[in-house]
XYZ file of C-alpha atoms in Angstrom:
775
model
C 5.528 -17.113 -17.495
C 4.419 -15.360 -20.610
C 1.107 -13.569 -19.903
C -1.882 -15.308 -21.465
C -5.645 -14.948 -21.502
C -7.981 -16.747 -19.109
C -9.343 -18.709 -22.072
C -5.848 -19.959 -22.896
C -5.216 -21.078 -19.309
C -8.514 -22.950 -19.240
C -7.834 -24.713 -22.541
C -4.102 -25.457 -22.481
C -4.462 -28.836 -20.686
C -8.061 -29.570 -21.653
C -8.988 -33.163 -22.446
C -12.602 -32.368 -23.296
C -11.382 -30.803 -26.513
C -8.325 -31.987 -28.400
C -6.026 -29.057 -27.903
C -4.576 -27.702 -31.093
C -1.225 -25.898 -31.311
C 0.136 -24.702 -34.632
C 3.816 -23.856 -35.091
C 4.876 -20.641 -36.758
C 8.429 -19.815 -37.782
C 9.335 -16.500 -39.364
C 12.703 -16.543 -41.087
C 13.838 -12.961 -41.508
C 15.829 -13.062 -44.729
C 17.891 -9.945 -44.268
C 21.519 -9.031 -44.645
C 22.717 -9.768 -41.108
C 25.227 -6.915 -41.080
C 23.218 -4.358 -43.051
C 21.383 -2.801 -40.119
C 24.543 -2.167 -38.122
C 26.219 -0.512 -41.152
C 23.341 1.744 -42.216
C 23.222 5.539 -42.073
C 20.014 7.373 -42.948
C 19.387 10.885 -44.161
C 16.503 12.682 -45.885
C 15.820 15.889 -47.744
C 12.961 16.632 -45.341
C 12.749 15.478 -41.725
C 10.658 16.687 -38.801
C 12.191 17.652 -35.478
C 10.722 14.460 -34.003
C 12.512 12.265 -36.515
C 14.534 9.361 -35.004
C 16.703 7.701 -37.660
C 18.126 4.847 -35.490
C 14.600 3.545 -34.950
C 14.266 2.828 -38.664
C 16.535 -0.209 -38.259
C 15.867 -1.353 -34.668
C 13.509 -4.207 -35.681
C 10.505 -2.546 -34.018
C 7.856 -2.402 -36.692
C 5.005 -0.713 -34.830
C 4.919 3.019 -34.185
C 3.687 3.950 -30.722
C 3.385 7.708 -31.017
C -0.108 8.621 -32.231
C -0.129 12.389 -32.058
C -1.604 15.356 -33.857
C 1.058 16.754 -36.189
C -0.948 19.375 -38.125
C -1.905 16.857 -40.793
C -5.451 16.984 -42.116
C -7.860 15.546 -39.500
C -4.904 14.538 -37.301
C -4.794 17.370 -34.775
C -7.888 16.278 -32.855
C -8.998 17.030 -29.315
C -11.402 14.104 -28.941
C -8.869 11.925 -27.093
C -7.893 9.875 -30.139
C -4.653 11.856 -30.587
C -2.107 12.859 -28.013
C -0.840 16.386 -27.595
C 2.855 17.031 -28.117
C 3.408 18.805 -24.796
C 2.161 15.801 -22.760
C 4.304 13.210 -24.518
C 7.727 11.862 -23.693
C 9.270 11.700 -27.155
C 12.408 9.886 -26.004
C 10.368 6.799 -25.081
C 8.245 6.721 -28.239
C 8.746 4.660 -31.380
C 8.665 7.256 -34.158
C 11.189 6.229 -36.815
C 11.225 8.504 -39.835
C 8.709 11.356 -40.142
C 8.902 13.906 -42.900
C 8.548 17.630 -42.363
C 6.935 18.031 -45.792
C 3.242 17.261 -46.257
C 1.475 16.202 -49.420
C -0.707 18.772 -51.137
C -4.431 18.898 -51.889
C -4.077 16.155 -54.506
C -1.895 13.987 -52.215
C 1.277 14.782 -54.170
C 4.465 16.327 -52.801
C 5.702 19.533 -54.409
C 9.210 18.101 -54.086
C 9.501 14.314 -53.730
C 10.488 13.046 -50.292
C 13.891 11.382 -50.630
C 15.170 9.061 -47.896
C 18.713 7.798 -48.388
C 20.283 4.800 -46.651
C 24.054 4.579 -47.098
C 25.988 1.454 -46.098
C 29.572 1.309 -44.890
C 30.160 -1.684 -47.166
C 28.294 -3.367 -50.003
C 25.307 -5.513 -49.024
C 23.074 -8.000 -50.833
C 19.395 -8.546 -50.062
C 16.723 -10.954 -51.226
C 14.196 -8.107 -51.250
C 13.095 -5.010 -49.359
C 10.276 -4.412 -46.882
C 8.924 -0.992 -45.922
C 6.674 -0.715 -42.860
C 4.400 2.339 -42.697
C 2.909 3.533 -39.416
C -0.539 2.048 -38.744
C -1.343 4.912 -36.349
C -2.075 7.089 -39.383
C -4.683 6.811 -42.097
C -2.415 7.309 -45.081
C 0.556 5.548 -46.674
C 2.882 6.424 -49.583
C 1.007 5.821 -52.819
C 3.559 6.335 -55.597
C 7.251 5.806 -54.894
C 10.449 4.324 -56.326
C 13.060 2.118 -54.694
C 16.523 2.771 -56.120
C 19.697 0.727 -55.566
C 23.177 2.179 -56.234
C 26.744 0.900 -56.183
C 29.476 3.541 -56.016
C 27.092 6.126 -57.458
C 25.855 3.932 -60.328
C 22.165 3.033 -60.456
C 21.809 -0.764 -60.418
C 18.082 -1.274 -60.209
C 14.791 0.581 -59.731
C 11.481 -0.732 -58.401
C 8.537 1.479 -59.458
C 5.612 1.257 -57.038
C 2.294 2.827 -58.057
C -1.121 2.959 -56.354
C 0.138 1.343 -53.157
C -2.383 1.065 -50.314
C -0.505 -1.401 -48.081
C 0.958 -0.607 -44.664
C 3.646 -3.234 -45.272
C 5.105 -3.144 -48.765
C 7.458 -5.947 -49.826
C 9.618 -5.964 -52.913
C 10.935 -9.411 -53.811
C 13.585 -8.101 -56.227
C 16.970 -9.534 -55.242
C 19.828 -7.040 -55.436
C 23.507 -7.857 -54.946
C 26.435 -5.678 -53.927
C 24.900 -2.225 -53.451
C 25.966 0.472 -51.012
C 23.131 3.019 -51.284
C 19.377 2.580 -51.143
C 16.969 5.462 -51.876
C 13.232 5.707 -51.268
C 11.787 8.413 -53.535
C 8.172 9.200 -52.535
C 5.951 11.213 -54.905
C 2.518 11.065 -53.292
C 0.370 9.858 -50.368
C -2.997 8.102 -50.442
C -4.590 11.160 -48.762
C -3.945 14.908 -49.013
C -2.060 16.853 -46.383
C -0.190 13.901 -44.918
C 3.392 13.367 -43.787
C 5.451 10.217 -44.434
C 5.691 7.932 -41.373
C 8.092 4.955 -41.627
C 8.855 3.137 -38.360
C 10.947 0.418 -40.056
C 12.959 -0.150 -43.232
C 13.928 -3.817 -43.539
C 16.849 -4.792 -45.825
C 15.209 -8.063 -46.813
C 11.924 -9.921 -46.537
C 10.257 -12.179 -44.005
C 9.291 -15.765 -44.848
C 6.657 -17.169 -42.503
C 6.078 -20.928 -42.271
C 3.192 -22.664 -40.551
C 2.100 -26.251 -39.911
C 1.791 -26.866 -43.647
C 5.543 -26.436 -44.154
C 6.943 -27.218 -40.676
C 7.638 -30.936 -40.335
C 9.057 -30.810 -36.798
C 10.421 -28.355 -34.275
C 12.392 -28.699 -31.028
C 13.141 -25.811 -28.677
C 15.613 -26.199 -25.815
C 16.216 -23.559 -23.139
C 18.472 -24.066 -20.102
C 19.887 -22.062 -17.228
C 22.621 -22.958 -14.743
C 21.617 -21.753 -11.276
C 25.278 -21.541 -10.201
C 26.294 -19.612 -13.329
C 29.181 -21.938 -14.041
C 28.124 -21.587 -17.664
C 25.671 -19.651 -19.808
C 23.883 -22.206 -21.971
C 22.554 -20.743 -25.199
C 18.962 -21.613 -26.065
C 18.500 -23.437 -29.355
C 15.752 -24.313 -31.815
C 15.953 -26.979 -34.524
C 13.214 -27.075 -37.117
C 12.648 -28.968 -40.336
C 10.786 -27.448 -43.282
C 9.210 -29.128 -46.257
C 11.660 -28.655 -49.165
C 10.105 -30.617 -52.017
C 10.774 -27.808 -54.489
C 14.427 -27.587 -53.424
C 14.246 -23.880 -52.674
C 17.021 -24.572 -50.175
C 19.644 -26.032 -52.473
C 22.974 -24.475 -53.368
C 22.572 -25.723 -56.950
C 19.165 -24.090 -57.428
C 19.815 -20.643 -58.997
C 16.314 -19.477 -58.068
C 16.405 -20.813 -54.503
C 17.010 -18.661 -51.460
C 20.065 -20.406 -50.003
C 22.307 -17.751 -51.571
C 20.621 -15.171 -49.349
C 20.856 -17.103 -46.093
C 23.385 -15.715 -43.636
C 24.355 -16.622 -40.129
C 22.844 -14.283 -37.538
C 19.647 -13.741 -39.517
C 16.697 -13.411 -37.100
C 14.260 -16.272 -36.562
C 10.992 -15.750 -34.697
C 9.327 -18.857 -33.217
C 5.691 -18.932 -32.103
C 3.153 -21.538 -31.099
C -0.447 -20.639 -31.832
C -3.309 -22.154 -29.846
C -6.475 -22.694 -31.879
C -9.664 -22.585 -29.799
C -12.855 -24.557 -30.575
C -14.409 -21.449 -32.157
C -11.307 -21.159 -34.418
C -10.074 -18.047 -32.630
C -6.334 -18.027 -31.947
C -3.799 -16.906 -29.372
C -0.121 -16.603 -30.235
C 2.537 -17.536 -27.665
C 6.035 -16.311 -28.611
C 8.551 -19.015 -27.771
C 11.785 -17.374 -28.800
C 13.546 -14.825 -30.972
C 16.805 -16.361 -32.132
C 19.482 -16.061 -34.781
C 20.230 -18.522 -37.555
C 23.463 -20.489 -37.079
C 23.233 -23.455 -39.433
C 21.109 -24.941 -42.221
C 21.254 -27.818 -44.660
C 19.181 -29.725 -47.170
C 18.918 -33.343 -46.070
C 20.130 -35.627 -48.836
C 17.523 -38.139 -49.890
C 14.802 -36.313 -47.969
C 12.305 -33.674 -48.934
C 13.086 -31.509 -45.915
C 15.542 -28.789 -44.968
C 16.896 -28.431 -41.446
C 17.631 -25.146 -39.664
C 19.295 -24.374 -36.334
C 19.048 -21.048 -34.519
C 20.401 -19.933 -31.141
C 19.478 -17.149 -28.770
C 21.196 -13.818 -28.107
C 23.837 -15.254 -25.776
C 25.394 -17.241 -28.613
C 26.624 -14.027 -30.257
C 28.435 -13.082 -27.038
C 31.185 -15.573 -27.928
C 32.130 -13.915 -31.219
C 34.630 -11.386 -29.845
C 36.756 -10.693 -26.789
C 36.322 -7.806 -24.404
C 39.663 -6.072 -23.767
C 38.542 -2.772 -22.214
C 38.842 -3.663 -18.544
C 40.528 -1.017 -16.375
C 41.723 -0.835 -12.773
C 38.956 1.259 -11.180
C 39.931 4.133 -8.887
C 36.822 3.451 -6.768
C 34.540 0.419 -6.534
C 32.332 -0.069 -9.595
C 28.860 -1.594 -9.495
C 28.205 -4.862 -11.295
C 25.450 -3.119 -13.226
C 27.965 -0.647 -14.674
C 30.242 -3.530 -15.656
C 27.349 -5.393 -17.289
C 26.329 -2.339 -19.305
C 29.907 -1.934 -20.561
C 30.080 -5.583 -21.646
C 26.677 -5.662 -23.351
C 27.185 -2.361 -25.156
C 30.618 -3.481 -26.375
C 29.025 -6.681 -27.692
C 26.500 -4.614 -29.646
C 23.534 -5.828 -27.593
C 20.883 -3.108 -27.371
C 17.903 -5.021 -26.002
C 18.866 -5.824 -22.430
C 17.538 -5.505 -18.885
C 19.665 -5.452 -15.729
C 17.969 -5.744 -12.345
C 18.691 -2.843 -10.010
C 20.095 -5.136 -7.308
C 23.324 -5.294 -9.346
C 23.686 -1.550 -8.813
C 24.346 -2.184 -5.102
C 27.009 -4.882 -5.510
C 30.534 -3.600 -6.132
C 33.902 -4.798 -7.350
C 37.369 -3.261 -7.519
C 38.528 -5.739 -10.167
C 39.246 -4.996 -13.810
C 37.181 -7.021 -16.235
C 39.593 -9.706 -17.506
C 40.187 -10.358 -21.192
C 37.522 -12.880 -22.115
C 34.481 -13.328 -24.323
C 31.491 -11.143 -23.570
C 29.618 -14.288 -22.599
C 32.203 -15.286 -20.003
C 32.277 -11.804 -18.501
C 28.496 -11.681 -18.254
C 28.657 -15.052 -16.498
C 31.167 -13.712 -13.954
C 29.012 -10.640 -13.307
C 25.875 -12.741 -12.819
C 27.646 -15.156 -10.484
C 29.164 -12.378 -8.367
C 25.750 -10.712 -8.169
C 23.754 -13.839 -7.219
C 21.905 -13.810 -10.495
C 21.443 -15.621 -13.778
C 21.452 -14.659 -17.441
C 18.149 -15.266 -19.204
C 16.925 -14.426 -22.690
C 13.513 -12.959 -23.444
C 11.022 -14.107 -26.064
C 11.764 -10.884 -27.949
C 15.474 -11.692 -28.230
C 16.717 -9.531 -25.364
C 19.073 -10.440 -22.530
C 17.967 -10.223 -18.903
C 20.557 -10.138 -16.118
C 18.197 -11.278 -13.379
C 18.833 -11.116 -9.649
C 17.508 -14.395 -8.254
C 19.107 -14.682 -4.837
C 16.885 -16.636 -2.426
C 18.555 -14.796 0.459
C 17.429 -11.876 2.595
C 19.329 -9.806 5.144
C 19.133 -10.772 8.816
C 20.738 -9.331 11.961
C 22.094 -11.117 15.030
C 20.716 -8.822 17.720
C 23.049 -10.001 20.461
C 26.070 -7.917 21.371
C 29.435 -9.679 21.179
C 27.791 -13.065 20.517
C 31.029 -15.058 20.207
C 32.964 -13.271 22.987
C 35.651 -11.763 20.764
C 35.474 -8.695 23.021
C 35.568 -10.702 26.231
C 32.404 -10.272 28.272
C 31.451 -6.920 26.765
C 27.649 -6.780 26.600
C 27.274 -9.749 28.982
C 26.776 -10.113 32.718
C 28.307 -13.214 34.275
C 29.171 -15.048 37.436
C 31.404 -18.104 37.588
C 32.410 -17.794 33.927
C 35.803 -17.531 32.260
C 37.065 -17.126 28.724
C 38.549 -20.258 27.163
C 40.622 -21.069 24.098
C 40.532 -24.824 24.771
C 37.310 -25.383 22.853
C 36.105 -22.816 20.321
C 33.068 -22.858 18.018
C 33.345 -19.363 16.540
C 36.145 -16.810 16.630
C 39.094 -17.414 18.937
C 37.539 -18.014 22.355
C 34.472 -19.402 24.073
C 33.079 -19.208 27.617
C 33.528 -21.868 30.257
C 30.572 -21.810 32.675
C 31.428 -23.398 36.021
C 28.934 -25.185 38.249
C 26.703 -22.471 39.726
C 27.708 -19.994 37.023
C 25.366 -17.710 35.100
C 25.640 -15.815 31.818
C 23.079 -13.273 30.681
C 22.352 -10.365 28.345
C 19.423 -7.924 28.070
C 17.961 -7.309 24.596
C 15.277 -4.837 23.507
C 12.293 -6.341 21.714
C 8.886 -5.582 20.228
C 5.900 -7.217 21.890
C 4.316 -9.871 19.679
C 7.446 -10.486 17.613
C 8.835 -13.993 17.389
C 12.504 -14.567 18.152
C 14.710 -17.451 17.089
C 17.416 -17.935 19.735
C 20.237 -20.452 19.709
C 23.722 -21.218 20.976
C 26.223 -24.086 21.005
C 27.277 -26.086 24.070
C 29.900 -28.722 24.875
C 30.130 -30.371 28.332
C 33.461 -31.107 30.002
C 32.050 -34.459 31.211
C 28.832 -36.271 30.434
C 25.940 -34.516 32.180
C 23.964 -36.894 34.391
C 22.597 -34.804 37.263
C 21.531 -31.307 38.164
C 20.228 -28.879 35.555
C 21.360 -26.234 33.094
C 18.551 -24.015 31.836
C 18.410 -21.318 29.229
C 15.554 -18.875 29.782
C 14.138 -15.602 28.498
C 12.458 -13.552 31.209
C 12.638 -16.679 33.384
C 10.650 -18.733 30.857
C 12.197 -21.925 29.442
C 12.401 -21.857 25.635
C 14.239 -25.163 25.167
C 14.858 -28.416 26.995
C 17.190 -28.529 29.959
C 20.752 -29.069 28.753
C 21.081 -32.140 30.983
C 18.158 -33.707 29.123
C 19.523 -32.730 25.700
C 22.036 -35.572 25.408
C 24.995 -33.269 24.793
C 27.909 -35.056 23.165
C 31.450 -34.915 24.465
C 34.075 -33.289 22.224
C 31.374 -31.963 19.877
C 29.400 -28.753 19.764
C 25.633 -29.274 20.041
C 23.156 -26.737 18.681
C 20.447 -25.727 21.156
C 17.591 -23.479 20.046
C 14.078 -22.246 20.672
C 11.344 -19.842 19.548
C 10.176 -17.111 21.904
C 7.279 -14.663 21.520
C 8.258 -11.287 22.962
C 5.984 -9.872 25.666
C 7.942 -6.853 26.903
C 10.423 -4.202 25.824
C 13.473 -5.365 27.817
C 14.174 -9.081 27.781
C 16.733 -10.979 29.845
C 18.390 -13.979 28.209
C 20.023 -16.144 30.876
C 21.943 -19.394 31.090
C 22.068 -20.835 34.626
C 24.376 -23.825 35.065
C 23.717 -26.107 38.037
C 25.467 -29.156 36.673
C 29.050 -29.918 35.640
C 31.136 -27.232 33.907
C 30.501 -26.732 30.194
C 31.623 -24.552 27.306
C 29.194 -22.320 25.399
C 29.730 -20.230 22.291
C 28.052 -18.917 19.133
C 24.981 -17.195 20.565
C 22.451 -15.868 18.058
C 19.101 -14.052 18.213
C 17.080 -13.261 15.072
C 13.822 -11.333 15.105
C 11.872 -13.581 12.724
C 8.941 -11.180 12.479
C 11.176 -8.303 11.392
C 13.096 -10.523 8.989
C 10.277 -12.449 7.332
C 7.144 -10.464 8.164
C 4.245 -11.187 10.508
C 2.635 -14.541 9.761
C 5.616 -15.757 7.702
C 7.907 -16.728 10.566
C 9.532 -20.161 10.050
C 9.596 -22.985 12.599
C 12.479 -23.775 14.914
C 13.370 -26.904 12.934
C 13.456 -24.923 9.678
C 15.757 -22.341 11.253
C 18.030 -25.070 12.629
C 18.379 -26.634 9.177
C 18.665 -23.511 7.036
C 20.326 -20.705 8.998
C 24.043 -20.927 9.614
C 25.701 -19.085 12.455
C 26.765 -15.463 12.032
C 27.784 -12.683 14.380
C 26.449 -9.427 12.893
C 24.576 -9.298 9.557
C 24.199 -12.062 6.983
C 22.118 -12.988 3.958
C 20.024 -15.988 5.003
C 17.484 -18.094 3.058
C 13.939 -16.967 2.501
C 11.235 -19.138 4.003
C 9.212 -19.269 0.794
C 10.355 -19.322 -2.804
C 8.515 -17.777 -5.741
C 4.853 -18.661 -5.988
C 4.281 -21.432 -8.578
C 2.804 -20.199 -11.843
C 1.179 -23.525 -12.746
C 0.301 -26.959 -11.348
C 1.373 -30.120 -13.171
C -0.696 -33.049 -11.900
C -1.274 -36.414 -13.534
C -3.653 -34.911 -16.072
C -0.661 -32.954 -17.370
C 2.294 -35.258 -16.668
C 2.813 -38.101 -19.118
C 4.368 -40.235 -16.381
C 5.671 -39.926 -12.852
C 8.632 -37.545 -12.556
C 12.098 -38.968 -12.126
C 13.532 -37.643 -8.871
C 17.270 -37.845 -8.239
C 19.184 -36.942 -5.101
C 21.812 -34.268 -5.605
C 25.357 -34.790 -4.366
C 25.459 -33.073 -0.958
C 27.777 -30.139 -0.400
C 29.721 -30.003 2.857
C 31.245 -26.564 2.307
C 31.537 -23.708 -0.161
C 34.716 -21.704 -0.607
C 34.775 -18.365 -2.417
C 38.065 -16.785 -3.442
C 38.433 -13.073 -2.655
C 40.774 -11.181 -4.973
C 42.722 -7.988 -4.411
C 44.745 -5.939 -6.891
C 47.833 -4.062 -5.740
C 49.875 -1.814 -8.038
C 53.647 -1.683 -7.774
C 55.214 1.647 -6.874
C 57.758 1.590 -9.696
C 57.133 1.735 -13.428
C 58.231 -1.237 -15.520
C 57.832 -2.646 -18.999
C 54.601 -4.589 -19.397
C 54.727 -5.169 -23.160
C 57.409 -5.240 -25.832
C 56.525 -6.548 -29.271
C 56.884 -5.981 -32.993
C 54.446 -5.757 -35.889
C 54.959 -5.097 -39.576
C 52.703 -2.209 -40.620
C 52.068 -1.049 -44.180
C 49.966 2.088 -44.388
C 47.567 2.748 -41.509
C 46.462 -0.190 -39.443
C 44.375 -0.557 -36.283
C 45.041 -3.559 -34.059
C 44.995 -4.823 -30.466
C 47.918 -5.888 -28.302
C 47.700 -7.804 -25.019
C 50.061 -7.078 -22.142
C 52.117 -9.638 -20.279
C 50.543 -8.584 -16.978
C 47.934 -6.299 -15.485
C 49.034 -2.675 -15.298
C 47.852 0.863 -14.632
C 49.066 4.365 -15.539
C 50.472 3.016 -18.798
C 52.280 4.842 -21.589
C 52.740 3.548 -25.126
C 55.504 4.218 -27.630
C 56.071 3.054 -31.226
C 59.357 3.046 -33.126
C 60.165 2.080 -36.705
C 62.759 -0.696 -37.139
C 64.992 -1.600 -40.068
C 65.226 -5.004 -41.709
C 67.526 -6.373 -39.003
C 65.296 -5.205 -36.163
C 67.233 -2.130 -35.121
C 65.745 1.378 -34.651
C 65.999 3.531 -37.758
C 67.802 6.856 -37.627
C 64.517 8.710 -38.006
C 61.351 7.317 -36.507
C 58.890 7.032 -39.408
C 56.184 5.248 -37.414
C 53.302 7.448 -36.238
C 50.929 6.581 -33.436
C 47.664 7.952 -34.806
C 45.538 7.037 -31.785
C 45.486 4.641 -28.853
C 43.210 3.437 -26.086
C 45.053 1.811 -23.205
C 43.357 -0.565 -20.769
C 44.521 -2.752 -17.881
C 45.541 -5.746 -19.975
C 45.499 -4.519 -23.555
C 45.664 -1.536 -25.862
C 43.917 -0.725 -29.117
C 46.129 1.424 -31.313
C 46.191 2.837 -34.811
C 49.634 3.130 -36.387
C 50.840 4.568 -39.685
C 54.122 3.126 -40.957
C 55.794 1.311 -43.821
C 58.162 -0.860 -41.828
C 58.499 -3.207 -38.916
C 57.339 -1.372 -35.776
C 58.395 -1.911 -32.193
C 55.676 -1.288 -29.595
C 56.640 -0.710 -25.967
C 54.210 -0.221 -23.097
C 55.368 0.818 -19.649
C 53.287 1.188 -16.520
C 52.822 0.116 -12.926
C 52.336 -3.620 -12.862
C 49.379 -4.788 -10.793
C 49.778 -7.942 -8.732
C 46.829 -10.194 -7.982
C 46.424 -11.703 -4.531
C 43.673 -13.906 -3.174
C 42.273 -15.193 0.082
C 39.494 -17.680 0.755
C 36.192 -17.365 2.559
C 34.642 -20.679 3.566
C 31.278 -21.656 4.963
C 30.119 -25.082 6.068
C 26.746 -26.227 4.834
C 24.004 -27.069 7.278
C 23.312 -30.771 6.687
C 22.321 -34.004 8.305
C 25.236 -35.865 9.863
C 24.585 -38.969 7.742
C 25.193 -36.953 4.560
C 28.653 -35.720 5.527
C 30.696 -38.761 4.322
C 29.443 -38.364 0.729
C 29.520 -34.566 0.661
C 31.851 -32.554 -1.546
C 33.514 -29.201 -1.067
C 32.685 -26.645 -3.745
C 34.853 -23.715 -4.828
C 33.803 -20.457 -6.491
C 36.671 -18.799 -8.328
C 35.489 -15.433 -9.646
C 37.940 -12.564 -10.036
C 35.175 -9.982 -9.683
C 34.715 -10.961 -6.025
C 36.913 -8.434 -4.239
C 35.400 -8.055 -0.762
C 34.275 -10.308 2.035
C 30.627 -9.228 1.968
C 30.202 -10.273 -1.666
C 32.069 -13.533 -0.953
C 29.730 -14.281 1.971
C 26.655 -13.633 -0.145
C 27.875 -15.637 -3.140
C 28.930 -18.563 -0.951
C 25.620 -18.450 0.893
C 23.730 -18.361 -2.398
C 25.640 -21.386 -3.694
C 25.221 -23.298 -0.432
C 21.478 -22.719 -0.548
C 21.146 -24.252 -3.996
C 23.566 -27.085 -3.325
C 21.404 -28.019 -0.353
C 18.278 -28.207 -2.505
C 18.584 -31.958 -2.458
C 16.446 -33.108 -5.377
C 16.316 -32.681 -9.137
C 13.134 -33.420 -11.064
C 12.912 -34.673 -14.649
C 9.556 -35.220 -16.273
C 7.734 -35.493 -19.584
C 4.522 -33.559 -19.891
C 1.981 -32.145 -22.310
C 3.890 -28.857 -22.236
C 2.675 -25.318 -22.052
C 4.742 -22.952 -24.228
C 3.804 -20.016 -21.991
C 5.867 -21.603 -19.177
C 9.434 -20.343 -19.350
C 12.734 -21.494 -17.945
C 13.240 -20.316 -14.349
C 9.521 -20.371 -13.640
C 8.403 -22.284 -10.550
C 5.719 -24.929 -11.124
C 4.008 -27.359 -8.765
C 4.820 -30.952 -9.729
C 3.022 -33.991 -8.329
C 4.934 -37.187 -7.600
C 4.107 -40.831 -6.823
C 3.205 -39.965 -3.248
C 0.753 -37.263 -4.349
C 3.018 -34.523 -3.056
C 2.866 -31.197 -4.848
C 6.350 -29.792 -4.626
C 7.417 -26.393 -6.020
C 10.058 -27.071 -8.676
C 12.209 -24.341 -10.206
C 12.548 -25.139 -13.907
C 16.131 -25.153 -15.123
C 15.477 -26.730 -18.522
C 12.573 -26.590 -20.972
C 12.148 -28.720 -24.089
C 9.285 -28.141 -26.523
C 8.733 -30.815 -29.174
C 6.395 -30.421 -32.107
C 6.056 -33.352 -34.491
C 3.217 -34.748 -36.584
C 0.900 -32.009 -35.366
C 1.393 -32.827 -31.664
C 3.043 -30.638 -29.024
C 4.770 -32.270 -26.039
C 8.063 -31.929 -24.243
C 10.117 -32.413 -21.116
C 11.495 -30.305 -18.297
C 14.021 -30.429 -15.490
C 14.132 -28.502 -12.276
C 15.392 -28.196 -8.705
C 13.448 -28.795 -5.517
């Protein structure tokens, strides 16, 4: 949930006062590629100068320090001292070394040059000066050049604005120069946190006809669904019209930033802005016969489909999912991202396959029990959301794979006739006993269980399971054990001493037992948070050593949606039950011998850089290029030159100079892919089994059993969340997808629902919407 004031929270659902939200859309009319192609330099720059920050879309300087300017080096607490500041974390942008003189003028003008790798066109130019300082450039020129020729000059005199915008449209220039002659105060440096190659158009409720925002997340990470906003603007003057020479359609480009806000207006006319999304323009059109223009923008994940990632390698040692995610995001050009530290402790030995950056990020999130979310500032968050925590079975040899090691017994024998877990169980004869001593902490609560199957129906005698001679469950004879089926028997015990004897004494007909388990609930969940026996029976599957098991409580709800907020009762649907989850485990084995993994031809004229994809995975590769004649045979002298190459597991990026057809051969040790399957059965009611489906997780980054167990357990947990909620409500734009909210239903229950979809609808001055979630 986006943080808001107490006044906002009190007013957002108020019926005493007609709540008033105003939409605000800022269309950032900039050359979409200009920032990534820009290179800055200046004739005077301080040692604290940080050129890349001039084009990082952060318009506010954060570093308010004394820099020997007049009345700036103060010791009254209003300015920070250099020695106590971490410059690497500060937003500085450009800062000149030169200072203006006594009359505010520079002895030599400050010249800041921005060179572009290719020609750009902009609808204007915006300079942002640092508001931490009491002076801005007063007299300066903006100069535009193309191949050294001056195209246009904007002369600015007597400026006093912290944000200066020039609306002069300039086409096809490759150099932009800011030439500053003076400051508004003497003895001041130039501080520019942002230079924007364009201008920002902001629209409010007077121009916005309607707006719809949709954000979704797939808990299972079978897909990354890009968030989208559609908005319609009043277009009576046809400013968005390809035939209007003075309109701005000629300057619209895909991937231009769009900032979406909703502003709450309070009764006293004060306002609070809630950022809804920072997206990128993907489509626009003027609606024929209407006086509106329609725009569509999508979030950061949409750009992850533009290119393929080919740089996967066979790692020599396991690599963390966080390292893989960083490689993918950096290759995609994403700079604003957050990766939860839990991904640093989950490893893979797989190479990243050739796929879109979006698909690879999906695989990483799925293998790490996480999801991919976008932030309201346009960033990407790889969020660890596993509802599982680690638990330990404190019994030694709980499924008798090591015989009776750890157990004391009389009248018992190992059996392979009936097995619940592993390869053998224990047959307890009439009069037999089976026991184990376990250390405990007084006051802790234990959850203890095992599985039993009688050889004949039990009708007389007794079979008791005790801890320190105290019964913790019903007598097995009274438990209605079924023939030819394993029955779960369990109980909760509060520890009273250090050494505790768990004992099964059978004084009825012979029976099989297997799958013993003891979990210290207090250690696992914390004192006061221990779940009930029934909850443990329904949610914890059997394991022998250590396993990730469900938490008792999910995230605390951030809001409550009762019938003063809901427009109608929520629609509640039952999810299709899942009877099992299978996760494929992949391994990668290199062949001992070297073989050819690629052989292809390409006609090259001059110097060309390109990518080739191998026929198979490979490691330790070598690449060779040869020039061919017109009939495809090697020439007497090889005229093809391999300028550079980067070789990966499935592809190579190479630069070749030639003037002929070129043969490219790659040899290396082919890597074969093998897979096995890890399967878990879901814990479910017997009456659900006939309709249940088996689910499969096929993720090539899963390369060890531990990760497969965790991923399968994660999926099983969510598949067993049996209900999905859909509801229309008054909407609160501060609520975000993947927040948990309390939702009332027809029976006045207040269930915690994890939101998986958010829709915000603004039309005719009214904000409403709908949401979906899992319970």
